[in-house]
Amino acid sequence: MEAHRLSSTKPVQALKPTKKISLEEDTGKASDALPLPLYLTNALFFTLFFSVVYFLLSRWREKIRTSTPLHVVTFSEIIAILSFFASFIYLLGFFGIDFVQSLVFQPSPDVWIAEEEDDEVLLAKEDARKVPCGQALDCSLPPLPPAAPIVTVQKVFDEKPVTVLTEEDEEIIKSVVAGTTPSYSLELKLGDCKRAAAIRREALQRLTGKSLSGLPLDGFDYESILGQCCEMPVGYVQIPVGIAGPLLVNGREYSVPMATTEGCLVASTNRGCKAIHLSGGATSVLLKDGMTRAPCVRFGNAKRAADLKLYLEDPDNFETLSVVFNRSSRFGRLQGIKCAIAGKNLYIRFTCSTGDAMGMNMVSKGVQNVLDFLQTDFPDMDVIGISGNYCSDKKPAAVNWIEGRGKSVVCEATIKGDVVRKVLKTSVESLVELNMLKNLTGSAMAGALGGFNAHASNIVAAIYIATGQDPAQNVESSHCITMMEAVNDGKDLHVSVTMPSIEVGTVGGGTQLASQSACLNLLGVKGASKETPGANSRTLATIVASAVLAGELSLMSAISAGQLVRSHMKYNRSSKDVSKAT
Ligand code: ADP
């Protein structure tokens, strides 16, 4: 904690190099040139100096006693005088010149950083001494902040190789700018994704005349996104990840990663987690798990469309259709088919389980198998599109709200009355009233579709970005109805969120990228579940719903206590003068 406080007080310095090698290395000292180990040389010259001083003083006394002139010197006295000067110069060099050098030479900026670090350690020591220890028997200093790992991380950051463009690259940049080399072909042409991104980026800057200097290029594995996550990359956007938690759900604690640039959001969710934890935790139940895809097919008349509908919805045909559907994947298993007719057009909504994948690719492959199979019995069927929007993917649609898509989850908690008062700073009564008038009545007045909540999409979007989900699916994944009710004779609050279409996966897409996979790992749901395929993605869905529960509790409390504007002024409005930011 202390380490964080201290390092956060000097953010700019923390980005500078933090070399510990200081004055000696940069400016050089007289003592650096010694041929022997320092302690041996010191011992030798100290002994020599004091021996010759003793010898010369005794000779001087002898000469005074015998009235011998001082300038009459013997050979041994000459040697002693020379030794005296030699050892004097050495000792002056060692103790004197270094001292003078340190006064005369200005240390390099790196040295200041090193010295300031030391100051921080001293400050930490001083702060540690300020820790009140009257009540405790052990008044020893608490451990110092772990400065070493911070330096190590900083060094790795500073020493990151910076991409340098060569003359050969320059030729390719020119040909991209001239239009002779297509920008999209660079990865294939060069066989080096990082170099391709660097060249594309430079060509883009020249073509647009706009600088991309704030968008980092280095420090990202461009191979990992090739053919899977992003085409024609020129860099990457950095989004901070905050942690809310521990979130106690189904008896387990989770630290929930949230990638966001909205001040307040993580702090607020964290407060909701605290209220849930203090009240014994949340319970999150998965009700349904099935991804959907609905192609649109057209016939010459409505009768033929109706024939196909009856065929597809006949339970006797389900087994045949599922064998055909399931051929495409070990994990995709057909669960059901639901059809909607619009005249001659038929919309066929296939639902299937998808293991730990979010499942869009999987379900699409299965659907394609079935469409190919149906052509034999329905040769007059014209496939208009593999997706006919009755799925419905990435659009607000009642079909998802009513039927569900992906994972359908209900999550609840009973928040104790004193937790509502002390942590959420409001009352059960006003929360229940606000929920009824805002999330239920207000949303009904607005004609909401699945939007019977305060800000489910805030939490969903932040977790989706952190864990590599498809952020566009936030649209239907945020469908949520928040319910609040006074229980236990009005003392406590029962709160629940019901979310019918949470679309998440722990394999495929962005989940395999390093940062996103680290966040999944933090939640203990990284990759495919070895024991039960699908268990990881289902757990992730229950965590998303519980985090939404925490977010709902906290925001609703802030609104009911009239805190919303105040807390946003605190967390969203930095006191920094942004006009001076570089
Ligand atoms: P999506 O269907 O969500 O678009 P992908 O098709 O990109 O996902 O990724 C799913 C891939 O991961 C499939 O090839 C599938 O065979 C493989 N896979 C491996 N283990 C699992 C698992 N436990 N659940 C689902 N898919 C898995």
Coordinates of C-alpha atoms and ligand atoms in Angstrom, one line a residue:
M1 CA 0.0 0.0 0.0
E2 CA 2.7 2.4 1.0
A3 CA 4.7 1.6 -2.1
H4 CA 1.7 2.5 -4.2
R5 CA 1.2 5.7 -2.4
L6 CA 4.8 6.7 -2.8
S7 CA 5.2 5.8 -6.4
S8 CA 2.0 7.5 -7.3
T9 CA 3.2 10.8 -5.9
K10 CA 5.9 11.0 -8.6
P11 CA 4.4 9.6 -11.8
V12 CA 6.5 11.5 -14.2
Q13 CA 9.8 10.5 -12.6
A14 CA 8.7 6.9 -12.5
L15 CA 8.8 6.8 -16.3
K16 CA 12.4 8.0 -16.5
P17 CA 15.3 5.6 -16.5
T18 CA 16.2 4.5 -13.0
K19 CA 19.8 3.4 -13.3
K20 CA 21.4 2.7 -10.0
I21 CA 24.9 3.1 -11.5
S22 CA 25.6 6.7 -10.7
L23 CA 28.5 9.1 -10.4
E24 CA 31.3 6.6 -10.6
E25 CA 30.2 5.3 -14.0
D26 CA 29.4 8.6 -15.6
T27 CA 32.2 10.9 -14.5
G28 CA 35.0 8.6 -13.3
K29 CA 37.1 9.0 -10.1
A30 CA 40.8 9.0 -9.4
S31 CA 40.4 5.9 -7.3
D32 CA 38.9 4.0 -10.3
A33 CA 42.4 3.6 -11.8
L34 CA 43.9 1.5 -9.0
P35 CA 45.6 -1.8 -10.0
L36 CA 44.9 -3.7 -6.7
P37 CA 41.7 -4.3 -4.8
L38 CA 40.8 -1.1 -3.0
Y39 CA 41.1 -2.4 0.6
L40 CA 44.7 -3.7 -0.1
T41 CA 45.8 -0.4 -1.7
N42 CA 44.3 1.6 1.2
A43 CA 46.0 -0.6 3.8
L44 CA 49.4 -0.3 2.0
F45 CA 49.3 3.5 1.7
F46 CA 47.9 4.0 5.2
T47 CA 50.8 1.9 6.6
L48 CA 53.4 3.6 4.4
F49 CA 52.1 7.1 5.3
F50 CA 52.1 6.6 9.0
S51 CA 55.4 4.7 9.0
V52 CA 57.3 7.4 7.0
V53 CA 55.7 10.1 9.1
Y54 CA 56.9 8.3 12.3
F55 CA 60.4 7.8 10.7
L56 CA 60.8 11.4 9.5
L57 CA 59.6 12.8 12.9
S58 CA 62.1 10.7 14.8
R59 CA 64.9 11.6 12.4
W60 CA 63.9 15.3 12.8
R61 CA 64.1 15.0 16.6
E62 CA 67.4 13.2 16.3
K63 CA 68.8 16.0 14.1
I64 CA 67.7 18.7 16.6
R65 CA 69.3 16.8 19.4
T66 CA 72.6 16.3 17.5
S67 CA 72.4 19.9 15.9
T68 CA 72.6 18.4 12.4
P69 CA 71.3 20.7 9.7
L70 CA 67.9 19.7 8.4
H71 CA 68.8 19.9 4.7
V72 CA 71.6 17.3 5.1
V73 CA 69.6 14.1 4.3
T74 CA 70.6 10.5 4.1
F75 CA 69.5 8.1 1.3
S76 CA 67.0 6.5 3.6
E77 CA 65.5 9.9 4.5
I78 CA 65.2 10.8 0.7
I79 CA 63.3 7.5 0.2
A80 CA 61.1 8.3 3.3
I81 CA 60.3 11.8 2.0
L82 CA 59.4 10.4 -1.5
S83 CA 57.2 7.8 0.2
F84 CA 55.6 10.4 2.3
F85 CA 54.6 12.5 -0.8
A86 CA 53.5 9.4 -2.7
S87 CA 51.2 8.2 0.1
F88 CA 50.0 11.7 0.8
I89 CA 49.0 12.2 -2.9
Y90 CA 47.3 8.8 -2.8
L91 CA 45.3 9.6 0.3
L92 CA 44.4 13.0 -1.0
G93 CA 43.3 11.4 -4.2
F94 CA 41.2 8.9 -2.4
F95 CA 39.6 11.0 0.2
G96 CA 40.1 14.5 -1.1
I97 CA 39.7 14.6 -4.8
D98 CA 36.6 12.4 -4.9
F99 CA 35.1 14.8 -2.4
V100 CA 36.1 17.8 -4.6
Q101 CA 34.8 16.0 -7.7
S102 CA 31.5 15.3 -6.1
L103 CA 31.1 19.1 -5.4
V104 CA 32.4 20.2 -8.8
F105 CA 30.7 17.8 -11.2
Q106 CA 26.9 18.0 -11.6
P107 CA 25.4 14.5 -11.4
S108 CA 23.5 13.3 -14.5
P109 CA 19.7 13.3 -14.5
D110 CA 19.8 9.5 -14.1
V111 CA 21.6 10.0 -10.8
W112 CA 18.9 12.3 -9.6
I113 CA 16.4 9.6 -10.2
A114 CA 18.5 7.2 -8.3
E115 CA 18.9 9.6 -5.5
E116 CA 15.2 10.5 -5.5
E117 CA 14.4 6.8 -5.2
D118 CA 16.6 6.7 -2.1
D119 CA 14.7 9.7 -0.8
E120 CA 11.5 7.8 -1.3
V121 CA 12.9 4.9 0.7
L122 CA 13.9 7.4 3.4
L123 CA 10.5 8.9 3.3
A124 CA 9.0 5.5 3.6
K125 CA 11.2 4.9 6.6
E126 CA 10.0 8.2 8.1
D127 CA 6.4 7.4 7.3
A128 CA 6.9 4.0 8.8
R129 CA 8.1 5.6 12.0
K130 CA 4.9 7.7 12.0
V131 CA 2.8 4.6 12.2
P132 CA 1.0 4.8 15.5
C133 CA 2.2 2.0 17.6
G134 CA 0.8 2.9 21.0
Q135 CA -1.6 0.1 21.0
A136 CA 0.7 -2.5 19.6
L137 CA 3.5 -4.2 21.4
D138 CA 5.6 -4.6 18.3
C139 CA 6.9 -1.1 17.3
S140 CA 9.4 -2.4 14.8
L141 CA 9.4 -0.8 11.3
P142 CA 7.0 -2.4 8.8
P143 CA 8.7 -3.8 5.7
L144 CA 9.9 -1.2 3.2
P145 CA 8.1 -0.8 -0.1
P146 CA 9.3 -3.4 -2.6
A147 CA 11.4 -1.0 -4.7
A148 CA 13.4 -3.6 -6.6
P149 CA 10.5 -5.2 -8.6
I150 CA 9.2 -1.7 -9.6
V151 CA 12.7 -0.9 -11.0
T152 CA 12.8 -4.2 -12.8
V153 CA 9.5 -3.6 -14.5
Q154 CA 10.5 -0.1 -15.3
K155 CA 13.7 -1.3 -16.9
V156 CA 11.9 -3.8 -19.1
F157 CA 9.7 -1.0 -20.2
D158 CA 12.5 1.4 -20.9
E159 CA 14.6 -1.1 -22.7
K160 CA 11.8 -2.3 -25.0
P161 CA 13.2 -2.4 -28.5
V162 CA 12.0 0.5 -30.6
T163 CA 11.2 -0.3 -34.2
V164 CA 13.7 1.4 -36.5
L165 CA 12.8 1.5 -40.2
T166 CA 15.6 0.5 -42.6
E167 CA 16.3 1.8 -46.2
E168 CA 14.6 -1.3 -47.6
D169 CA 11.5 -0.4 -45.5
E170 CA 11.7 3.1 -46.8
E171 CA 11.3 1.8 -50.4
I172 CA 8.2 -0.3 -49.3
I173 CA 6.7 2.7 -47.5
K174 CA 7.1 4.7 -50.7
S175 CA 5.4 2.0 -52.8
V176 CA 2.5 1.8 -50.3
V177 CA 2.1 5.6 -50.4
A178 CA 2.2 5.5 -54.2
G179 CA -0.4 2.7 -54.2
T180 CA 1.7 0.1 -56.0
T181 CA 1.8 -2.2 -52.9
P182 CA -1.5 -2.7 -51.2
S183 CA -1.4 -2.0 -47.5
Y184 CA -3.3 -5.2 -46.7
S185 CA -0.7 -7.4 -48.4
L186 CA 2.2 -6.3 -46.2
E187 CA 2.0 -9.2 -43.7
L188 CA 2.0 -11.8 -46.5
K189 CA 4.7 -10.0 -48.5
L190 CA 7.1 -9.4 -45.6
G191 CA 6.4 -12.5 -43.4
D192 CA 6.9 -10.2 -40.4
C193 CA 3.8 -8.8 -38.8
K194 CA 5.5 -6.2 -36.6
R195 CA 7.5 -4.8 -39.6
A196 CA 4.3 -4.8 -41.7
A197 CA 2.5 -2.8 -39.0
A198 CA 5.4 -0.3 -38.7
I199 CA 5.6 0.2 -42.5
R200 CA 1.8 0.6 -42.8
R201 CA 1.8 3.0 -39.9
E202 CA 4.5 5.2 -41.5
A203 CA 2.8 5.1 -44.9
L204 CA -0.5 6.1 -43.2
Q205 CA 1.1 9.1 -41.5
R206 CA 2.6 10.3 -44.8
L207 CA -0.7 9.8 -46.7
T208 CA -2.8 11.6 -44.1
G209 CA -0.3 14.1 -42.9
K210 CA -1.4 13.2 -39.3
S211 CA 0.8 12.0 -36.6
L212 CA 0.1 8.7 -34.7
S213 CA 2.7 9.4 -32.1
G214 CA 0.3 8.8 -29.2
L215 CA -0.6 5.3 -30.5
P216 CA 2.0 2.8 -29.5
L217 CA 3.5 0.4 -32.0
D218 CA 6.1 -1.5 -29.9
G219 CA 5.3 -3.9 -27.1
F220 CA 2.6 -5.9 -28.9
D221 CA 2.6 -9.3 -30.5
Y222 CA 1.2 -8.7 -34.0
E223 CA 1.6 -12.4 -34.9
S224 CA -1.1 -13.2 -32.3
I225 CA -3.8 -11.2 -34.1
L226 CA -3.0 -12.3 -37.7
G227 CA -6.0 -13.9 -39.4
Q228 CA -8.0 -13.9 -36.2
C229 CA -8.5 -10.6 -34.4
C230 CA -7.5 -7.5 -36.4
E231 CA -6.5 -6.7 -40.0
M232 CA -4.1 -4.0 -41.1
P233 CA -2.9 -3.0 -37.6
V234 CA -0.9 0.2 -37.1
G235 CA -0.6 0.0 -33.3
Y236 CA -2.8 -0.6 -30.3
V237 CA -5.0 1.4 -28.0
Q238 CA -4.2 1.2 -24.3
I239 CA -7.1 0.8 -21.9
P240 CA -6.4 0.7 -18.1
V241 CA -7.7 -2.4 -16.3
G242 CA -9.1 -1.9 -12.8
I243 CA -10.0 -4.5 -10.3
A244 CA -13.3 -4.8 -8.4
G245 CA -13.7 -7.2 -5.7
P246 CA -13.5 -9.6 -4.0
L247 CA -16.9 -10.5 -5.5
L248 CA -18.3 -13.3 -3.5
V249 CA -20.6 -15.4 -5.7
N250 CA -21.7 -19.0 -5.2
G251 CA -19.3 -19.3 -2.3
R252 CA -16.2 -18.2 -4.3
E253 CA -14.3 -15.0 -4.3
Y254 CA -13.4 -13.3 -7.6
S255 CA -11.3 -10.3 -8.5
V256 CA -13.1 -8.8 -11.4
P257 CA -10.9 -7.1 -14.1
M258 CA -12.6 -4.1 -15.8
A259 CA -11.1 -2.3 -18.7
T260 CA -12.5 1.2 -18.8
T261 CA -11.7 4.8 -19.1
E262 CA -14.8 5.9 -17.2
G263 CA -13.9 7.3 -13.8
C264 CA -16.0 6.0 -10.9
L265 CA -17.0 2.8 -12.6
V266 CA -14.5 0.4 -10.9
A267 CA -14.8 2.2 -7.6
S268 CA -18.5 2.0 -7.7
T269 CA -18.6 -1.7 -8.7
N270 CA -16.1 -2.3 -5.9
R271 CA -18.4 -0.7 -3.4
G272 CA -21.2 -3.0 -4.6
C273 CA -18.9 -6.0 -4.2
K274 CA -18.2 -4.9 -0.7
A275 CA -21.9 -4.7 0.2
I276 CA -22.6 -8.1 -1.3
H277 CA -19.6 -9.6 0.5
L278 CA -20.7 -8.2 3.9
S279 CA -24.1 -9.6 3.3
G280 CA -22.9 -13.2 2.7
G281 CA -22.4 -13.1 -1.1
A282 CA -24.5 -13.5 -4.2
T283 CA -26.1 -16.5 -5.8
S284 CA -25.8 -16.7 -9.6
V285 CA -27.7 -19.4 -11.6
L286 CA -27.3 -20.3 -15.2
L287 CA -30.7 -21.0 -16.7
K288 CA -29.9 -21.7 -20.4
D289 CA -26.8 -21.9 -22.6
G290 CA -27.2 -21.8 -26.3
M291 CA -25.9 -19.7 -29.2
T292 CA -28.2 -18.9 -32.1
R293 CA -28.0 -18.3 -35.8
A294 CA -31.0 -17.7 -38.1
P295 CA -30.6 -17.8 -41.8
C296 CA -33.2 -16.4 -44.1
V297 CA -34.5 -18.6 -46.9
R298 CA -37.1 -17.8 -49.6
F299 CA -39.6 -19.9 -51.6
G300 CA -41.8 -19.3 -54.6
N301 CA -44.9 -19.2 -52.3
A302 CA -45.8 -19.0 -48.6
K303 CA -47.1 -22.6 -48.7
R304 CA -43.6 -23.9 -49.4
A305 CA -42.1 -21.8 -46.6
A306 CA -44.7 -23.2 -44.2
D307 CA -43.9 -26.8 -45.4
L308 CA -40.3 -26.3 -44.4
K309 CA -41.3 -24.7 -41.0
L310 CA -43.4 -27.7 -40.2
Y311 CA -40.6 -30.1 -41.3
L312 CA -38.0 -28.3 -39.2
E313 CA -40.2 -28.1 -36.1
D314 CA -41.4 -31.7 -36.2
P315 CA -39.8 -33.5 -33.2
D316 CA -39.5 -36.7 -35.4
N317 CA -37.0 -34.9 -37.6
F318 CA -34.9 -33.4 -34.9
E319 CA -32.4 -36.3 -34.6
T320 CA -31.6 -36.4 -38.3
L321 CA -31.1 -32.6 -38.3
S322 CA -28.9 -32.7 -35.2
V323 CA -26.7 -35.4 -36.7
V324 CA -26.2 -33.2 -39.7
F325 CA -25.7 -30.1 -37.6
N326 CA -23.3 -31.6 -35.1
R327 CA -20.9 -32.8 -37.8
S328 CA -19.1 -29.5 -37.9
S329 CA -17.6 -29.5 -34.3
R330 CA -16.9 -31.6 -31.3
F331 CA -18.6 -29.0 -29.1
G332 CA -21.5 -27.6 -31.2
R333 CA -24.6 -29.6 -30.3
L334 CA -28.0 -28.7 -31.8
Q335 CA -30.6 -27.9 -29.0
G336 CA -33.5 -26.6 -31.0
I337 CA -35.0 -24.9 -34.0
K338 CA -37.6 -22.1 -34.0
C339 CA -39.0 -20.6 -37.2
A340 CA -40.8 -17.3 -38.1
I341 CA -42.5 -16.8 -41.4
A342 CA -42.9 -13.5 -43.2
G343 CA -44.9 -14.4 -46.4
K344 CA -42.7 -16.5 -48.7
N345 CA -39.7 -16.0 -46.4
L346 CA -38.7 -18.2 -43.6
Y347 CA -36.3 -17.3 -40.7
I348 CA -34.9 -20.4 -39.0
R349 CA -33.4 -19.8 -35.6
F350 CA -31.0 -22.6 -34.7
T351 CA -29.8 -22.9 -31.1
C352 CA -26.8 -25.0 -30.1
S353 CA -24.4 -25.5 -27.2
T354 CA -20.9 -24.3 -27.9
G355 CA -18.7 -25.6 -25.1
D356 CA -16.4 -22.8 -23.9
A357 CA -16.5 -20.8 -27.1
M358 CA -18.9 -17.9 -27.5
G359 CA -19.9 -19.9 -30.5
M360 CA -20.8 -17.8 -33.5
N361 CA -18.4 -19.6 -35.8
M362 CA -19.5 -22.9 -34.5
V363 CA -23.2 -22.4 -34.9
S364 CA -22.7 -20.9 -38.4
K365 CA -20.8 -24.0 -39.5
G366 CA -23.6 -26.3 -38.2
V367 CA -26.3 -24.1 -39.9
Q368 CA -24.4 -24.3 -43.2
N369 CA -24.4 -28.1 -42.9
V370 CA -28.2 -28.2 -42.4
L371 CA -28.9 -25.8 -45.3
D372 CA -26.8 -28.0 -47.6
F373 CA -28.7 -31.0 -46.4
L374 CA -32.2 -29.4 -46.9
Q375 CA -31.4 -28.6 -50.5
T376 CA -32.1 -32.2 -51.4
D377 CA -35.7 -32.2 -50.1
F378 CA -36.4 -28.5 -50.7
P379 CA -34.5 -27.8 -54.0
D380 CA -36.7 -24.7 -54.5
M381 CA -35.3 -23.1 -51.3
D382 CA -33.3 -20.0 -52.0
V383 CA -30.8 -19.2 -49.3
I384 CA -30.9 -15.4 -48.9
G385 CA -28.3 -15.2 -46.2
I386 CA -26.8 -17.3 -43.4
S387 CA -27.8 -14.6 -41.0
G388 CA -31.3 -13.2 -41.4
N389 CA -31.2 -11.0 -38.3
Y390 CA -33.6 -13.3 -36.4
C391 CA -30.6 -14.6 -34.5
S392 CA -30.2 -11.7 -33.4
D393 CA -26.5 -10.7 -33.2
K394 CA -25.3 -7.3 -32.0
K395 CA -28.7 -5.5 -32.4
P396 CA -31.3 -4.9 -29.7
A397 CA -34.1 -7.5 -30.4
A398 CA -37.0 -8.8 -28.4
V399 CA -36.2 -12.3 -29.6
N400 CA -33.0 -12.3 -27.4
W401 CA -34.8 -10.7 -24.5
I402 CA -37.6 -13.2 -24.6
E403 CA -35.9 -16.4 -25.8
G404 CA -32.4 -15.8 -24.6
R405 CA -29.1 -16.0 -26.5
G406 CA -25.8 -17.3 -25.2
K407 CA -26.1 -17.7 -21.5
S408 CA -29.2 -16.8 -19.6
V409 CA -28.5 -16.0 -15.9
V410 CA -30.3 -14.9 -12.8
C411 CA -28.3 -13.5 -9.9
E412 CA -29.6 -12.5 -6.5
A413 CA -28.4 -11.3 -3.0
T414 CA -30.0 -10.2 0.2
I415 CA -28.3 -7.1 1.4
K416 CA -28.5 -6.5 5.1
G417 CA -30.2 -3.3 6.3
D418 CA -27.1 -1.9 8.1
V419 CA -24.9 -2.6 5.1
V420 CA -27.4 -0.6 3.0
R421 CA -27.0 2.2 5.5
K422 CA -23.3 2.1 6.3
V423 CA -21.7 1.0 3.0
L424 CA -24.3 2.1 0.4
K425 CA -25.3 5.2 2.5
T426 CA -29.0 4.9 1.7
S427 CA -32.0 3.1 2.9
V428 CA -33.9 -0.1 1.8
E429 CA -37.1 1.9 1.3
S430 CA -35.6 4.5 -0.9
L431 CA -33.7 1.9 -3.0
V432 CA -36.9 -0.1 -3.6
E433 CA -38.8 3.1 -4.6
L434 CA -36.1 4.3 -6.9
N435 CA -35.9 0.9 -8.6
M436 CA -39.6 0.9 -9.2
L437 CA -39.8 4.4 -10.6
K438 CA -36.6 4.4 -12.6
N439 CA -35.7 0.9 -13.7
L440 CA -39.2 -0.4 -14.2
T441 CA -41.6 2.5 -14.7
G442 CA -39.1 4.9 -16.3
S443 CA -37.8 2.3 -18.7
A444 CA -41.4 1.3 -19.6
M445 CA -42.1 4.9 -20.3
A446 CA -39.1 5.1 -22.6
G447 CA -40.2 1.9 -24.5
A448 CA -37.1 0.1 -23.3
L449 CA -36.1 -3.3 -24.8
G450 CA -34.2 -5.2 -22.1
G451 CA -33.1 -1.9 -20.6
F452 CA -34.8 -2.3 -17.2
N453 CA -31.6 -1.5 -15.3
A454 CA -29.4 1.4 -14.2
H455 CA -26.2 0.7 -16.1
A456 CA -25.6 -3.1 -16.8
S457 CA -23.9 -2.2 -20.0
N458 CA -21.1 -0.3 -18.2
I459 CA -20.0 -3.4 -16.3
V460 CA -20.6 -5.8 -19.2
A461 CA -18.5 -3.6 -21.6
A462 CA -15.6 -3.2 -19.1
I463 CA -15.4 -7.0 -18.4
Y464 CA -15.9 -7.9 -22.1
I465 CA -12.9 -5.7 -23.1
A466 CA -10.7 -7.0 -20.3
T467 CA -11.4 -10.6 -21.0
G468 CA -11.4 -10.5 -24.8
Q469 CA -15.1 -10.9 -25.5
D470 CA -16.7 -9.3 -28.6
P471 CA -17.6 -5.8 -27.3
A472 CA -20.2 -5.4 -30.0
Q473 CA -22.3 -8.1 -28.3
N474 CA -22.6 -5.8 -25.3
V475 CA -25.8 -4.7 -27.1
E476 CA -27.8 -7.8 -26.2
S477 CA -25.5 -9.1 -23.4
S478 CA -26.6 -6.0 -21.3
H479 CA -30.3 -6.9 -21.5
C480 CA -31.1 -6.9 -17.8
I481 CA -34.0 -6.4 -15.5
T482 CA -33.0 -5.3 -12.0
M483 CA -35.5 -6.0 -9.2
M484 CA -35.4 -4.7 -5.7
E485 CA -37.7 -5.7 -2.8
A486 CA -37.7 -5.1 0.9
V487 CA -37.6 -8.4 2.8
N488 CA -37.3 -9.6 6.4
D489 CA -40.0 -7.2 7.6
G490 CA -38.6 -4.4 5.5
K491 CA -35.2 -4.5 7.2
D492 CA -33.1 -6.0 4.4
L493 CA -33.0 -5.6 0.6
H494 CA -33.5 -8.4 -1.9
V495 CA -31.9 -7.4 -5.2
S496 CA -31.6 -9.5 -8.4
V497 CA -30.6 -9.1 -12.0
T498 CA -31.9 -11.3 -14.7
M499 CA -29.9 -11.3 -17.9
P500 CA -31.2 -13.6 -20.7
S501 CA -28.4 -13.1 -23.3
I502 CA -24.9 -13.0 -22.0
E503 CA -22.6 -14.0 -24.9
V504 CA -19.2 -15.0 -23.6
G505 CA -16.5 -17.5 -24.3
T506 CA -13.1 -18.5 -22.9
V507 CA -11.7 -19.9 -26.1
G508 CA -11.5 -18.3 -29.6
G509 CA -11.5 -14.7 -30.7
G510 CA -9.8 -12.2 -28.5
T511 CA -9.7 -14.5 -25.4
Q512 CA -6.4 -16.0 -26.6
L513 CA -4.5 -12.7 -26.6
A514 CA -1.9 -12.2 -23.9
S515 CA -3.6 -9.4 -21.9
Q516 CA -7.1 -10.8 -22.2
S517 CA -6.0 -14.3 -21.3
A518 CA -4.3 -12.9 -18.2
C519 CA -7.6 -11.4 -17.1
L520 CA -9.4 -14.7 -17.7
N521 CA -6.7 -16.5 -15.7
L522 CA -7.3 -14.1 -12.8
L523 CA -10.9 -15.3 -12.8
G524 CA -9.8 -18.9 -13.0
V525 CA -11.6 -19.4 -16.3
K526 CA -8.8 -19.2 -18.9
G527 CA -9.2 -21.4 -22.0
A528 CA -11.2 -24.6 -22.3
S529 CA -12.4 -26.4 -19.2
K530 CA -10.7 -29.8 -19.2
E531 CA -13.2 -31.5 -16.9
T532 CA -16.5 -30.2 -18.3
P533 CA -16.4 -28.5 -21.7
G534 CA -18.4 -25.2 -21.3
A535 CA -17.8 -24.9 -17.5
N536 CA -15.4 -22.0 -17.9
S537 CA -17.6 -19.9 -20.1
R538 CA -20.7 -20.6 -18.0
T539 CA -18.8 -19.6 -14.8
L540 CA -17.7 -16.4 -16.6
A541 CA -21.4 -15.6 -17.4
T542 CA -22.3 -16.0 -13.8
I543 CA -19.5 -13.7 -12.8
V544 CA -20.6 -11.1 -15.3
A545 CA -24.1 -11.1 -13.9
S546 CA -22.9 -10.9 -10.3
A547 CA -20.6 -7.9 -11.2
V548 CA -23.7 -6.3 -12.8
L549 CA -25.5 -6.9 -9.5
A550 CA -22.8 -5.1 -7.7
G551 CA -22.8 -2.3 -10.2
E552 CA -26.5 -1.9 -10.0
L553 CA -26.5 -1.8 -6.2
S554 CA -23.9 0.9 -6.0
L555 CA -25.1 3.2 -8.7
M556 CA -28.7 2.9 -7.5
S557 CA -27.5 3.8 -4.0
A558 CA -25.5 6.7 -5.2
I559 CA -28.6 8.1 -7.1
S560 CA -30.9 7.5 -4.2
A561 CA -28.5 9.2 -1.8
G562 CA -28.0 12.1 -4.2
Q563 CA -24.2 11.3 -4.5
L564 CA -23.9 10.7 -8.2
V565 CA -22.8 14.2 -9.3
R566 CA -20.5 14.6 -6.3
S567 CA -18.7 11.3 -6.9
H568 CA -18.3 11.9 -10.6
M569 CA -16.8 15.3 -9.8
K570 CA -14.3 13.5 -7.6
Y571 CA -13.4 10.6 -9.9
N572 CA -14.1 11.9 -13.4
R573 CA -12.7 15.4 -13.1
S574 CA -9.1 15.3 -12.6
S575 CA -7.7 18.4 -11.0
K576 CA -4.8 18.3 -13.5
D577 CA -4.6 21.2 -15.9
V578 CA -5.1 19.2 -19.1
S579 CA -4.1 22.2 -21.2
K580 CA -0.6 21.7 -19.9
A581 CA -0.5 18.0 -20.6
T582 CA 2.0 17.0 -23.3
Ligands
ADP1 P1 -16.5 -19.0 -31.8 O1 -17.3 -20.1 -32.3 O2 -16.9 -18.4 -30.5 O3 -16.4 -17.9 -32.9 P2 -14.0 -20.1 -32.5 O4 -14.6 -20.8 -33.6 O5 -13.0 -19.0 -32.8 O6 -15.1 -19.5 -31.5 O7 -13.3 -21.0 -31.4 C1 -13.8 -22.2 -31.1 C2 -12.7 -23.2 -31.5 O8 -12.1 -23.7 -30.3 C3 -13.3 -24.4 -32.2 O9 -12.4 -24.7 -33.2 C4 -13.3 -25.5 -31.2 O10 -13.1 -26.8 -31.7 C5 -12.1 -25.1 -30.2 N1 -12.3 -25.6 -28.9 C6 -11.4 -26.2 -28.1 N2 -11.8 -26.5 -26.9 C7 -13.1 -26.0 -26.8 C8 -14.1 -26.0 -25.8 N3 -13.9 -26.5 -24.6 N4 -15.3 -25.4 -26.1 C9 -15.5 -24.9 -27.3 N5 -14.6 -24.9 -28.3 C10 -13.4 -25.4 -28.1

